[in-house]
Short mmCIF file of N, CA and C in Angstrom, two decimals:
data_model
loop_
_atom_site.label_atom_id
_atom_site.label_comp_id
_atom_site.label_asym_id
_atom_site.label_seq_id
_atom_site.Cartn_x
_atom_site.Cartn_y
_atom_site.Cartn_z
N UNK A 1172 -112.19 -183.87 33.27
CA UNK A 1172 -113.18 -182.83 33.07
C UNK A 1172 -114.53 -183.42 32.73
N UNK A 1173 -114.91 -184.42 33.45
CA UNK A 1173 -116.18 -185.09 33.18
C UNK A 1173 -117.37 -184.19 33.51
N UNK A 1174 -117.13 -183.14 34.31
CA UNK A 1174 -118.23 -182.26 34.67
C UNK A 1174 -118.40 -181.11 33.68
N UNK A 1175 -117.53 -181.02 32.66
CA UNK A 1175 -117.65 -179.97 31.66
C UNK A 1175 -118.83 -180.27 30.73
N UNK A 1176 -119.61 -179.26 30.46
CA UNK A 1176 -120.82 -179.44 29.65
C UNK A 1176 -120.49 -179.48 28.17
N UNK A 1177 -121.30 -180.23 27.44
CA UNK A 1177 -121.12 -180.31 26.00
C UNK A 1177 -121.61 -179.01 25.36
N UNK A 1178 -121.21 -178.82 24.12
CA UNK A 1178 -121.68 -177.66 23.37
C UNK A 1178 -123.21 -177.63 23.31
N UNK A 1179 -123.77 -178.78 23.09
CA UNK A 1179 -125.23 -178.88 22.96
C UNK A 1179 -125.93 -178.53 24.27
N UNK A 1180 -125.36 -178.95 25.39
CA UNK A 1180 -125.93 -178.60 26.69
C UNK A 1180 -125.84 -177.10 26.93
N UNK A 1181 -124.70 -176.51 26.55
CA UNK A 1181 -124.54 -175.07 26.71
C UNK A 1181 -125.52 -174.29 25.83
N UNK A 1182 -125.71 -174.75 24.60
CA UNK A 1182 -126.64 -174.07 23.71
C UNK A 1182 -128.07 -174.19 24.24
N UNK A 1183 -128.41 -175.35 24.79
CA UNK A 1183 -129.74 -175.52 25.38
C UNK A 1183 -129.93 -174.56 26.55
N UNK A 1184 -128.89 -174.38 27.35
CA UNK A 1184 -128.97 -173.43 28.47
C UNK A 1184 -129.12 -172.00 27.95
N UNK A 1185 -128.42 -171.68 26.85
CA UNK A 1185 -128.55 -170.35 26.25
C UNK A 1185 -129.98 -170.13 25.75
N UNK A 1186 -130.57 -171.18 25.18
CA UNK A 1186 -131.96 -171.08 24.72
C UNK A 1186 -132.90 -170.72 25.88
N UNK A 1187 -132.53 -171.16 27.07
CA UNK A 1187 -133.36 -170.91 28.25
C UNK A 1187 -133.00 -169.60 28.95
N UNK A 1188 -132.11 -168.80 28.30
CA UNK A 1188 -131.82 -167.47 28.82
C UNK A 1188 -130.50 -167.30 29.55
N UNK A 1189 -129.66 -168.33 29.59
CA UNK A 1189 -128.37 -168.23 30.29
C UNK A 1189 -127.31 -167.66 29.34
N UNK A 1190 -127.07 -166.35 29.42
CA UNK A 1190 -126.08 -165.69 28.56
C UNK A 1190 -124.67 -166.21 28.84
N UNK A 1191 -124.40 -166.61 30.05
CA UNK A 1191 -123.09 -167.16 30.40
C UNK A 1191 -122.77 -168.43 29.63
N UNK A 1192 -123.80 -169.21 29.32
CA UNK A 1192 -123.60 -170.44 28.55
C UNK A 1192 -123.09 -170.10 27.15
N UNK A 1193 -123.64 -169.04 26.56
CA UNK A 1193 -123.17 -168.63 25.24
C UNK A 1193 -121.73 -168.13 25.32
N UNK A 1194 -121.38 -167.41 26.38
CA UNK A 1194 -120.00 -166.94 26.56
C UNK A 1194 -119.03 -168.11 26.60
N UNK A 1195 -119.41 -169.20 27.26
CA UNK A 1195 -118.56 -170.39 27.32
C UNK A 1195 -118.40 -171.00 25.93
N UNK A 1196 -119.48 -171.03 25.15
CA UNK A 1196 -119.39 -171.53 23.77
C UNK A 1196 -118.47 -170.65 22.94
N UNK A 1197 -118.61 -169.36 23.10
CA UNK A 1197 -117.79 -168.41 22.37
C UNK A 1197 -116.31 -168.61 22.71
N UNK A 1198 -115.99 -168.70 23.99
CA UNK A 1198 -114.59 -168.92 24.40
C UNK A 1198 -114.06 -170.24 23.85
N UNK A 1199 -114.88 -171.25 23.83
CA UNK A 1199 -114.47 -172.58 23.38
C UNK A 1199 -114.19 -172.62 21.88
N UNK A 1200 -114.98 -171.90 21.08
CA UNK A 1200 -114.91 -172.04 19.63
C UNK A 1200 -114.36 -170.83 18.87
N UNK A 1201 -114.15 -169.72 19.55
CA UNK A 1201 -113.71 -168.50 18.85
C UNK A 1201 -112.38 -168.71 18.12
N UNK A 1202 -111.38 -169.21 18.81
CA UNK A 1202 -110.05 -169.35 18.19
C UNK A 1202 -110.05 -170.36 17.05
N UNK A 1203 -110.58 -171.58 17.23
CA UNK A 1203 -110.55 -172.52 16.10
C UNK A 1203 -111.36 -172.02 14.91
N UNK A 1204 -112.49 -171.36 15.17
CA UNK A 1204 -113.30 -170.85 14.07
C UNK A 1204 -112.55 -169.74 13.32
N UNK A 1205 -111.95 -168.84 14.06
CA UNK A 1205 -111.19 -167.75 13.45
C UNK A 1205 -110.05 -168.31 12.60
N UNK A 1206 -109.32 -169.28 13.14
CA UNK A 1206 -108.21 -169.88 12.40
C UNK A 1206 -108.71 -170.57 11.14
N UNK A 1207 -109.83 -171.28 11.23
CA UNK A 1207 -110.43 -171.90 10.04
C UNK A 1207 -110.72 -170.84 8.99
N UNK A 1208 -111.33 -169.73 9.39
CA UNK A 1208 -111.69 -168.68 8.45
C UNK A 1208 -110.45 -168.02 7.85
N UNK A 1209 -109.41 -167.81 8.64
CA UNK A 1209 -108.17 -167.23 8.11
C UNK A 1209 -107.57 -168.16 7.07
N UNK A 1210 -107.57 -169.45 7.35
CA UNK A 1210 -106.99 -170.41 6.40
C UNK A 1210 -107.82 -170.52 5.13
N UNK A 1211 -109.10 -170.32 5.22
CA UNK A 1211 -109.94 -170.39 4.03
C UNK A 1211 -109.87 -169.09 3.22
N UNK A 1212 -109.74 -167.94 3.88
CA UNK A 1212 -109.82 -166.65 3.20
C UNK A 1212 -108.47 -165.95 3.03
N UNK A 1213 -107.54 -166.18 3.97
CA UNK A 1213 -106.25 -165.53 3.90
C UNK A 1213 -106.27 -164.07 4.31
N UNK A 1214 -107.35 -163.62 4.87
CA UNK A 1214 -107.51 -162.22 5.25
C UNK A 1214 -108.00 -162.18 6.69
N UNK A 1215 -107.14 -161.70 7.59
CA UNK A 1215 -107.47 -161.70 9.02
C UNK A 1215 -108.67 -160.81 9.34
N UNK A 1216 -108.76 -159.66 8.70
CA UNK A 1216 -109.88 -158.76 8.96
C UNK A 1216 -111.20 -159.40 8.53
N UNK A 1217 -111.22 -160.00 7.34
CA UNK A 1217 -112.43 -160.68 6.86
C UNK A 1217 -112.77 -161.85 7.77
N UNK A 1218 -111.72 -162.59 8.19
CA UNK A 1218 -111.94 -163.74 9.07
C UNK A 1218 -112.57 -163.29 10.38
N UNK A 1219 -112.09 -162.20 10.94
CA UNK A 1219 -112.66 -161.68 12.19
C UNK A 1219 -114.12 -161.28 11.98
N UNK A 1220 -114.38 -160.58 10.88
CA UNK A 1220 -115.76 -160.17 10.58
C UNK A 1220 -116.68 -161.39 10.43
N UNK A 1221 -116.21 -162.40 9.70
CA UNK A 1221 -117.04 -163.58 9.47
C UNK A 1221 -117.21 -164.42 10.73
N UNK A 1222 -116.19 -164.44 11.59
CA UNK A 1222 -116.32 -165.15 12.87
C UNK A 1222 -117.41 -164.47 13.71
N UNK A 1223 -117.37 -163.14 13.75
CA UNK A 1223 -118.40 -162.42 14.50
C UNK A 1223 -119.78 -162.65 13.89
N UNK A 1224 -119.85 -162.62 12.56
CA UNK A 1224 -121.13 -162.85 11.89
C UNK A 1224 -121.63 -164.27 12.16
N UNK A 1225 -120.72 -165.24 12.19
CA UNK A 1225 -121.11 -166.63 12.48
C UNK A 1225 -121.76 -166.73 13.86
N UNK A 1226 -121.12 -166.14 14.85
CA UNK A 1226 -121.67 -166.20 16.21
C UNK A 1226 -122.96 -165.38 16.32
N UNK A 1227 -123.04 -164.29 15.60
CA UNK A 1227 -124.27 -163.50 15.59
C UNK A 1227 -125.43 -164.34 15.03
N UNK A 1228 -125.15 -165.10 13.98
CA UNK A 1228 -126.18 -165.96 13.40
C UNK A 1228 -126.57 -167.09 14.36
N UNK A 1229 -125.61 -167.56 15.14
CA UNK A 1229 -125.93 -168.56 16.17
C UNK A 1229 -126.90 -167.95 17.18
N UNK A 1230 -126.61 -166.73 17.62
CA UNK A 1230 -127.49 -166.06 18.58
C UNK A 1230 -128.89 -165.90 18.00
N UNK A 1231 -128.96 -165.42 16.76
CA UNK A 1231 -130.26 -165.19 16.12
C UNK A 1231 -131.02 -166.49 15.89
N UNK A 1232 -130.30 -167.58 15.59
CA UNK A 1232 -130.97 -168.83 15.27
C UNK A 1232 -131.10 -169.80 16.43
N UNK A 1233 -130.59 -169.42 17.59
CA UNK A 1233 -130.57 -170.34 18.74
C UNK A 1233 -131.96 -170.84 19.11
N UNK A 1234 -132.96 -169.99 18.99
CA UNK A 1234 -134.32 -170.40 19.39
C UNK A 1234 -134.82 -171.56 18.53
N UNK A 1235 -134.39 -171.64 17.28
CA UNK A 1235 -134.86 -172.70 16.39
C UNK A 1235 -133.98 -173.94 16.37
N UNK A 1236 -132.85 -173.90 17.09
CA UNK A 1236 -131.93 -175.04 17.10
C UNK A 1236 -132.56 -176.20 17.85
N UNK A 1237 -132.38 -177.40 17.29
CA UNK A 1237 -132.88 -178.62 17.94
C UNK A 1237 -131.69 -179.47 18.36
N UNK A 1238 -131.80 -180.10 19.50
CA UNK A 1238 -130.69 -180.85 20.09
C UNK A 1238 -130.18 -181.99 19.21
N UNK A 1239 -130.94 -182.41 18.24
CA UNK A 1239 -130.47 -183.51 17.39
C UNK A 1239 -129.31 -183.09 16.48
N UNK A 1240 -129.13 -181.79 16.25
CA UNK A 1240 -128.04 -181.28 15.44
C UNK A 1240 -126.86 -180.92 16.35
N UNK A 1241 -125.64 -181.25 15.90
CA UNK A 1241 -124.45 -180.91 16.70
C UNK A 1241 -124.13 -179.44 16.52
N UNK A 1242 -123.79 -178.78 17.61
CA UNK A 1242 -123.45 -177.36 17.58
C UNK A 1242 -122.27 -177.10 16.65
N UNK A 1243 -121.23 -177.90 16.76
CA UNK A 1243 -120.02 -177.71 15.96
C UNK A 1243 -120.33 -177.76 14.47
N UNK A 1244 -121.14 -178.72 14.06
CA UNK A 1244 -121.52 -178.83 12.66
C UNK A 1244 -122.29 -177.60 12.22
N UNK A 1245 -123.20 -177.15 13.04
CA UNK A 1245 -124.00 -175.97 12.73
C UNK A 1245 -123.10 -174.74 12.59
N UNK A 1246 -122.16 -174.55 13.54
CA UNK A 1246 -121.26 -173.40 13.51
C UNK A 1246 -120.42 -173.38 12.24
N UNK A 1247 -119.81 -174.52 11.90
CA UNK A 1247 -118.94 -174.56 10.72
C UNK A 1247 -119.73 -174.51 9.42
N UNK A 1248 -120.98 -174.95 9.44
CA UNK A 1248 -121.83 -174.81 8.26
C UNK A 1248 -122.08 -173.32 8.00
N UNK A 1249 -122.38 -172.59 9.06
CA UNK A 1249 -122.60 -171.15 8.93
C UNK A 1249 -121.34 -170.47 8.42
N UNK A 1250 -120.19 -170.78 9.03
CA UNK A 1250 -118.93 -170.15 8.64
C UNK A 1250 -118.56 -170.50 7.20
N UNK A 1251 -118.75 -171.75 6.83
CA UNK A 1251 -118.44 -172.17 5.46
C UNK A 1251 -119.32 -171.44 4.46
N UNK A 1252 -120.60 -171.33 4.76
CA UNK A 1252 -121.51 -170.62 3.86
C UNK A 1252 -121.12 -169.15 3.73
N UNK A 1253 -120.67 -168.55 4.81
CA UNK A 1253 -120.20 -167.17 4.75
C UNK A 1253 -118.93 -167.06 3.90
N UNK A 1254 -118.04 -168.04 4.00
CA UNK A 1254 -116.82 -168.06 3.17
C UNK A 1254 -117.17 -168.16 1.69
N UNK A 1255 -118.10 -169.03 1.37
CA UNK A 1255 -118.50 -169.23 -0.02
C UNK A 1255 -119.05 -167.93 -0.59
N UNK A 1256 -119.68 -167.13 0.24
CA UNK A 1256 -120.24 -165.86 -0.22
C UNK A 1256 -119.21 -164.77 -0.43
N UNK A 1257 -117.98 -164.96 0.04
CA UNK A 1257 -116.94 -163.96 -0.13
C UNK A 1257 -116.47 -163.93 -1.57
N UNK A 1258 -116.13 -162.75 -2.05
CA UNK A 1258 -115.66 -162.60 -3.43
C UNK A 1258 -114.18 -162.93 -3.50
N UNK A 1259 -113.75 -163.31 -4.69
CA UNK A 1259 -112.34 -163.55 -4.94
C UNK A 1259 -111.93 -164.95 -4.58
N UNK A 1260 -110.75 -165.35 -5.07
CA UNK A 1260 -110.28 -166.70 -4.79
C UNK A 1260 -109.88 -166.83 -3.33
N UNK A 1261 -110.21 -167.98 -2.74
CA UNK A 1261 -109.80 -168.16 -1.34
C UNK A 1261 -108.29 -168.27 -1.22
N UNK A 1262 -107.75 -167.70 -0.19
CA UNK A 1262 -106.32 -167.74 0.07
C UNK A 1262 -106.14 -168.39 1.43
N UNK A 1263 -105.09 -169.17 1.58
CA UNK A 1263 -104.87 -169.88 2.83
C UNK A 1263 -103.67 -169.29 3.54
N UNK A 1264 -103.80 -169.04 4.81
CA UNK A 1264 -102.70 -168.53 5.62
C UNK A 1264 -102.55 -169.44 6.82
N UNK A 1265 -101.36 -169.91 7.05
CA UNK A 1265 -101.14 -170.75 8.22
C UNK A 1265 -100.81 -169.86 9.41
N UNK A 1266 -101.26 -170.29 10.56
CA UNK A 1266 -101.03 -169.54 11.79
C UNK A 1266 -100.12 -170.38 12.66
N UNK A 1267 -98.99 -169.81 13.06
CA UNK A 1267 -98.03 -170.55 13.88
C UNK A 1267 -98.62 -170.85 15.24
N UNK A 1268 -98.24 -171.98 15.78
CA UNK A 1268 -98.71 -172.35 17.12
C UNK A 1268 -98.14 -171.38 18.15
N UNK A 1269 -98.95 -171.03 19.13
CA UNK A 1269 -98.51 -170.09 20.16
C UNK A 1269 -97.36 -170.65 20.98
N UNK A 1270 -97.28 -171.97 21.06
CA UNK A 1270 -96.28 -172.59 21.92
C UNK A 1270 -94.99 -172.91 21.18
N UNK A 1271 -94.84 -172.50 19.93
CA UNK A 1271 -93.65 -172.83 19.16
C UNK A 1271 -92.44 -172.13 19.76
N UNK A 1272 -91.34 -172.90 19.94
CA UNK A 1272 -90.10 -172.33 20.43
C UNK A 1272 -89.38 -171.61 19.29
N UNK A 1273 -88.22 -170.99 19.57
CA UNK A 1273 -87.52 -170.23 18.54
C UNK A 1273 -87.15 -171.07 17.33
N UNK A 1274 -86.63 -172.30 17.55
CA UNK A 1274 -86.26 -173.15 16.41
C UNK A 1274 -87.48 -173.52 15.59
N UNK A 1275 -88.52 -173.94 16.28
CA UNK A 1275 -89.76 -174.33 15.60
C UNK A 1275 -90.39 -173.12 14.91
N UNK A 1276 -90.33 -171.95 15.57
CA UNK A 1276 -90.87 -170.73 14.99
C UNK A 1276 -90.16 -170.35 13.70
N UNK A 1277 -88.82 -170.49 13.68
CA UNK A 1277 -88.05 -170.19 12.47
C UNK A 1277 -88.41 -171.17 11.36
N UNK A 1278 -88.54 -172.44 11.71
CA UNK A 1278 -88.91 -173.44 10.71
C UNK A 1278 -90.31 -173.16 10.18
N UNK A 1279 -91.25 -172.79 11.08
CA UNK A 1279 -92.60 -172.45 10.64
C UNK A 1279 -92.59 -171.25 9.71
N UNK A 1280 -91.76 -170.25 10.02
CA UNK A 1280 -91.68 -169.05 9.19
C UNK A 1280 -91.18 -169.42 7.79
N UNK A 1281 -90.26 -170.35 7.70
CA UNK A 1281 -89.74 -170.80 6.39
C UNK A 1281 -90.78 -171.64 5.65
N UNK A 1282 -91.49 -172.46 6.40
CA UNK A 1282 -92.46 -173.38 5.79
C UNK A 1282 -93.77 -172.70 5.43
N UNK A 1283 -94.14 -171.67 6.17
CA UNK A 1283 -95.46 -171.05 6.01
C UNK A 1283 -95.78 -170.69 4.56
N UNK A 1284 -94.91 -169.93 3.85
CA UNK A 1284 -95.27 -169.59 2.47
C UNK A 1284 -95.31 -170.81 1.55
N UNK A 1285 -94.46 -171.78 1.82
CA UNK A 1285 -94.47 -173.00 0.99
C UNK A 1285 -95.75 -173.79 1.21
N UNK A 1286 -96.19 -173.87 2.45
CA UNK A 1286 -97.43 -174.57 2.75
C UNK A 1286 -98.62 -173.82 2.17
N UNK A 1287 -98.58 -172.49 2.22
CA UNK A 1287 -99.65 -171.69 1.62
C UNK A 1287 -99.78 -172.01 0.14
N UNK A 1288 -98.65 -172.00 -0.54
CA UNK A 1288 -98.66 -172.29 -1.98
C UNK A 1288 -99.20 -173.69 -2.25
N UNK A 1289 -98.76 -174.65 -1.43
CA UNK A 1289 -99.20 -176.03 -1.61
C UNK A 1289 -100.70 -176.15 -1.36
N UNK A 1290 -101.20 -175.50 -0.32
CA UNK A 1290 -102.64 -175.54 -0.04
C UNK A 1290 -103.44 -174.86 -1.14
N UNK A 1291 -102.92 -173.75 -1.64
CA UNK A 1291 -103.62 -173.03 -2.71
C UNK A 1291 -103.66 -173.83 -4.00
N UNK A 1292 -102.70 -174.72 -4.18
CA UNK A 1292 -102.67 -175.55 -5.38
C UNK A 1292 -103.74 -176.64 -5.35
N UNK A 1293 -104.28 -176.92 -4.17
CA UNK A 1293 -105.32 -177.94 -4.04
C UNK A 1293 -106.65 -177.42 -4.57
N UNK A 1294 -107.46 -178.31 -5.13
CA UNK A 1294 -108.84 -177.90 -5.45
C UNK A 1294 -109.56 -177.49 -4.17
N UNK A 1295 -110.49 -176.55 -4.28
CA UNK A 1295 -111.19 -176.00 -3.11
C UNK A 1295 -111.81 -177.11 -2.28
N UNK A 1296 -112.41 -178.11 -2.91
CA UNK A 1296 -113.07 -179.19 -2.17
C UNK A 1296 -112.08 -179.94 -1.27
N UNK A 1297 -110.87 -180.17 -1.77
CA UNK A 1297 -109.86 -180.86 -0.98
C UNK A 1297 -109.32 -179.96 0.13
N UNK A 1298 -109.06 -178.71 -0.20
CA UNK A 1298 -108.54 -177.76 0.79
C UNK A 1298 -109.53 -177.59 1.94
N UNK A 1299 -110.80 -177.50 1.60
CA UNK A 1299 -111.85 -177.32 2.60
C UNK A 1299 -111.89 -178.51 3.57
N UNK A 1300 -111.84 -179.72 3.05
CA UNK A 1300 -111.84 -180.91 3.90
C UNK A 1300 -110.59 -180.93 4.76
N UNK A 1301 -109.44 -180.63 4.17
CA UNK A 1301 -108.18 -180.64 4.91
C UNK A 1301 -108.23 -179.65 6.08
N UNK A 1302 -108.67 -178.43 5.82
CA UNK A 1302 -108.71 -177.40 6.86
C UNK A 1302 -109.74 -177.75 7.94
N UNK A 1303 -110.90 -178.23 7.54
CA UNK A 1303 -111.92 -178.60 8.53
C UNK A 1303 -111.41 -179.73 9.43
N UNK A 1304 -110.76 -180.71 8.84
CA UNK A 1304 -110.29 -181.86 9.62
C UNK A 1304 -109.05 -181.53 10.44
N UNK A 1305 -108.04 -180.96 9.79
CA UNK A 1305 -106.76 -180.78 10.45
C UNK A 1305 -106.70 -179.54 11.33
N UNK A 1306 -107.38 -178.48 10.96
CA UNK A 1306 -107.35 -177.28 11.79
C UNK A 1306 -108.50 -177.27 12.79
N UNK A 1307 -109.71 -177.47 12.31
CA UNK A 1307 -110.87 -177.37 13.18
C UNK A 1307 -111.15 -178.67 13.93
N UNK A 1308 -110.57 -179.77 13.48
CA UNK A 1308 -110.78 -181.04 14.16
C UNK A 1308 -112.17 -181.61 13.99
N UNK A 1309 -112.84 -181.23 12.92
CA UNK A 1309 -114.20 -181.72 12.69
C UNK A 1309 -114.11 -183.17 12.20
N UNK A 1310 -114.86 -184.08 12.82
CA UNK A 1310 -114.84 -185.49 12.40
C UNK A 1310 -115.34 -185.65 10.95
N UNK A 1311 -114.85 -186.68 10.27
CA UNK A 1311 -115.23 -186.93 8.88
C UNK A 1311 -116.75 -186.99 8.71
N UNK A 1312 -117.43 -187.64 9.64
CA UNK A 1312 -118.88 -187.78 9.52
C UNK A 1312 -119.56 -186.40 9.51
N UNK A 1313 -119.08 -185.50 10.37
CA UNK A 1313 -119.67 -184.16 10.43
C UNK A 1313 -119.30 -183.33 9.20
N UNK A 1314 -118.08 -183.51 8.69
CA UNK A 1314 -117.70 -182.81 7.46
C UNK A 1314 -118.63 -183.25 6.34
N UNK A 1315 -118.93 -184.54 6.28
CA UNK A 1315 -119.84 -185.06 5.25
C UNK A 1315 -121.20 -184.39 5.37
N UNK A 1316 -121.73 -184.27 6.58
CA UNK A 1316 -123.02 -183.61 6.80
C UNK A 1316 -122.94 -182.15 6.39
N UNK A 1317 -121.87 -181.49 6.78
CA UNK A 1317 -121.68 -180.08 6.48
C UNK A 1317 -121.63 -179.83 4.97
N UNK A 1318 -120.93 -180.71 4.25
CA UNK A 1318 -120.75 -180.52 2.80
C UNK A 1318 -121.88 -181.14 1.98
N UNK A 1319 -122.69 -181.98 2.61
CA UNK A 1319 -123.79 -182.62 1.89
C UNK A 1319 -123.32 -183.74 0.96
N UNK A 1320 -122.24 -184.42 1.37
CA UNK A 1320 -121.72 -185.56 0.61
C UNK A 1320 -121.57 -186.74 1.57
N UNK A 1321 -121.28 -187.93 1.03
CA UNK A 1321 -121.12 -189.06 1.95
C UNK A 1321 -119.72 -189.07 2.56
N UNK A 1322 -119.58 -189.81 3.62
CA UNK A 1322 -118.33 -189.83 4.38
C UNK A 1322 -117.16 -190.37 3.56
N UNK A 1323 -117.42 -191.33 2.69
CA UNK A 1323 -116.34 -191.86 1.86
C UNK A 1323 -115.81 -190.80 0.90
N UNK A 1324 -116.68 -189.93 0.41
CA UNK A 1324 -116.24 -188.84 -0.46
C UNK A 1324 -115.31 -187.90 0.32
N UNK A 1325 -115.67 -187.61 1.56
CA UNK A 1325 -114.84 -186.74 2.41
C UNK A 1325 -113.47 -187.38 2.62
N UNK A 1326 -113.46 -188.67 2.96
CA UNK A 1326 -112.19 -189.36 3.18
C UNK A 1326 -111.35 -189.39 1.91
N UNK A 1327 -111.99 -189.58 0.78
CA UNK A 1327 -111.29 -189.56 -0.50
C UNK A 1327 -110.68 -188.19 -0.76
N UNK A 1328 -111.45 -187.13 -0.51
CA UNK A 1328 -110.93 -185.77 -0.69
C UNK A 1328 -109.74 -185.51 0.22
N UNK A 1329 -109.82 -186.03 1.45
CA UNK A 1329 -108.71 -185.86 2.39
C UNK A 1329 -107.47 -186.59 1.88
N UNK A 1330 -107.66 -187.81 1.41
CA UNK A 1330 -106.53 -188.59 0.88
C UNK A 1330 -105.88 -187.85 -0.29
N UNK A 1331 -106.70 -187.34 -1.21
CA UNK A 1331 -106.16 -186.61 -2.36
C UNK A 1331 -105.49 -185.30 -1.91
N UNK A 1332 -106.04 -184.66 -0.90
CA UNK A 1332 -105.43 -183.43 -0.38
C UNK A 1332 -104.05 -183.73 0.19
N UNK A 1333 -103.94 -184.79 0.96
CA UNK A 1333 -102.64 -185.16 1.53
C UNK A 1333 -101.64 -185.53 0.44
N UNK A 1334 -102.10 -186.28 -0.55
CA UNK A 1334 -101.22 -186.63 -1.67
C UNK A 1334 -100.77 -185.37 -2.41
N UNK A 1335 -101.71 -184.47 -2.66
CA UNK A 1335 -101.39 -183.22 -3.35
C UNK A 1335 -100.42 -182.36 -2.57
N UNK A 1336 -100.62 -182.29 -1.26
CA UNK A 1336 -99.70 -181.51 -0.42
C UNK A 1336 -98.31 -182.11 -0.43
N UNK A 1337 -98.23 -183.44 -0.28
CA UNK A 1337 -96.91 -184.10 -0.31
C UNK A 1337 -96.20 -183.82 -1.62
N UNK A 1338 -96.91 -183.98 -2.72
CA UNK A 1338 -96.32 -183.77 -4.05
C UNK A 1338 -95.89 -182.32 -4.21
N UNK A 1339 -96.75 -181.39 -3.86
CA UNK A 1339 -96.45 -179.98 -4.01
C UNK A 1339 -95.27 -179.56 -3.15
N UNK A 1340 -95.22 -180.04 -1.92
CA UNK A 1340 -94.11 -179.72 -1.03
C UNK A 1340 -92.81 -180.37 -1.52
N UNK A 1341 -92.89 -181.58 -2.03
CA UNK A 1341 -91.71 -182.25 -2.57
C UNK A 1341 -91.15 -181.46 -3.75
N UNK A 1342 -92.04 -180.93 -4.58
CA UNK A 1342 -91.60 -180.11 -5.72
C UNK A 1342 -90.91 -178.84 -5.26
N UNK A 1343 -91.20 -178.41 -4.05
CA UNK A 1343 -90.58 -177.21 -3.48
C UNK A 1343 -89.38 -177.55 -2.60
N UNK A 1344 -88.99 -178.83 -2.63
CA UNK A 1344 -87.80 -179.26 -1.92
C UNK A 1344 -88.00 -179.59 -0.46
N UNK A 1345 -89.23 -179.80 -0.03
CA UNK A 1345 -89.50 -180.12 1.36
C UNK A 1345 -89.65 -181.64 1.48
N UNK A 1346 -88.85 -182.22 2.37
CA UNK A 1346 -88.92 -183.66 2.57
C UNK A 1346 -89.99 -183.99 3.60
N UNK A 1347 -90.26 -185.28 3.79
CA UNK A 1347 -91.27 -185.73 4.74
C UNK A 1347 -91.01 -185.25 6.15
N UNK A 1348 -89.75 -185.27 6.60
CA UNK A 1348 -89.43 -184.83 7.97
C UNK A 1348 -89.70 -183.35 8.15
N UNK A 1349 -89.32 -182.54 7.15
CA UNK A 1349 -89.53 -181.10 7.26
C UNK A 1349 -91.01 -180.75 7.20
N UNK A 1350 -91.78 -181.55 6.48
CA UNK A 1350 -93.21 -181.27 6.30
C UNK A 1350 -94.06 -181.83 7.43
N UNK A 1351 -93.41 -182.32 8.48
CA UNK A 1351 -94.16 -182.87 9.62
C UNK A 1351 -95.14 -181.82 10.13
N UNK A 1352 -96.39 -182.22 10.38
CA UNK A 1352 -97.38 -181.25 10.82
C UNK A 1352 -97.05 -180.63 12.16
N UNK A 1353 -97.59 -179.42 12.38
CA UNK A 1353 -97.40 -178.75 13.65
C UNK A 1353 -98.08 -179.56 14.75
N UNK A 1354 -97.62 -179.42 15.99
CA UNK A 1354 -98.24 -180.17 17.09
C UNK A 1354 -99.70 -179.75 17.27
N UNK A 1355 -100.47 -180.66 17.81
CA UNK A 1355 -101.89 -180.40 18.11
C UNK A 1355 -102.01 -179.25 19.08
N UNK A 1356 -103.05 -178.44 18.95
CA UNK A 1356 -103.28 -177.39 19.95
C UNK A 1356 -103.62 -178.04 21.29
N UNK A 1357 -103.48 -177.28 22.36
CA UNK A 1357 -103.81 -177.84 23.67
C UNK A 1357 -105.28 -178.24 23.72
N UNK A 1358 -105.63 -179.18 24.60
CA UNK A 1358 -107.01 -179.66 24.68
C UNK A 1358 -108.04 -178.56 24.87
N UNK A 1359 -107.65 -177.46 25.49
CA UNK A 1359 -108.62 -176.38 25.70
C UNK A 1359 -109.00 -175.69 24.40
N UNK A 1360 -108.19 -175.89 23.34
CA UNK A 1360 -108.43 -175.24 22.06
C UNK A 1360 -108.97 -176.23 21.04
N UNK A 1361 -108.57 -177.50 21.16
CA UNK A 1361 -108.91 -178.52 20.18
C UNK A 1361 -110.39 -178.90 20.26
N UNK A 1362 -110.99 -179.09 19.10
CA UNK A 1362 -112.36 -179.57 19.03
C UNK A 1362 -112.33 -181.08 18.97
N UNK A 1363 -113.40 -181.73 19.35
CA UNK A 1363 -113.46 -183.19 19.35
C UNK A 1363 -113.24 -183.79 17.98
N UNK A 1364 -112.57 -184.92 17.94
CA UNK A 1364 -112.34 -185.63 16.68
C UNK A 1364 -112.95 -187.01 16.78
N UNK A 1365 -113.33 -187.52 15.60
CA UNK A 1365 -113.88 -188.88 15.57
C UNK A 1365 -112.77 -189.86 15.38
#
């Protein structure tokens, strides 16, 4: 797919009046952004509202966007800021992979509440890094830019998040094999990783 345009190229085309370019961006990022918001908020209706608001803000701010900023970082910065503005404690909800077979689906259904509890036990800073990296596929460098911290801090938060999840899941009787992460989404859904 070497002829596929980057997010930045599509946004530049949208700036020049190509509405179709924005539609391609929307199709590319709608699902991962929605899933990120669901995992941060635990409320599908709020996540849908905030996903729409995020894209609306992209439309409104597109004229001022400069190519030196990555689209993905800009989008998740907007979404994160909208999450921070939500009232109440953030709740995390895992979303089963669409391609899960019956056995995997049953295992996911059993693991889902345990993983939710484990994620909720993490400090917000660690949970945020974990969800951005593992769900949204945002590279560590971009997470650092998004959060306004250095990359080593992000990596440290990720390490502590993984340790916390392992410990929390072990306390709930989940072994390393059972806690194996879900498979990666298909390339059409996955965002670039560093």
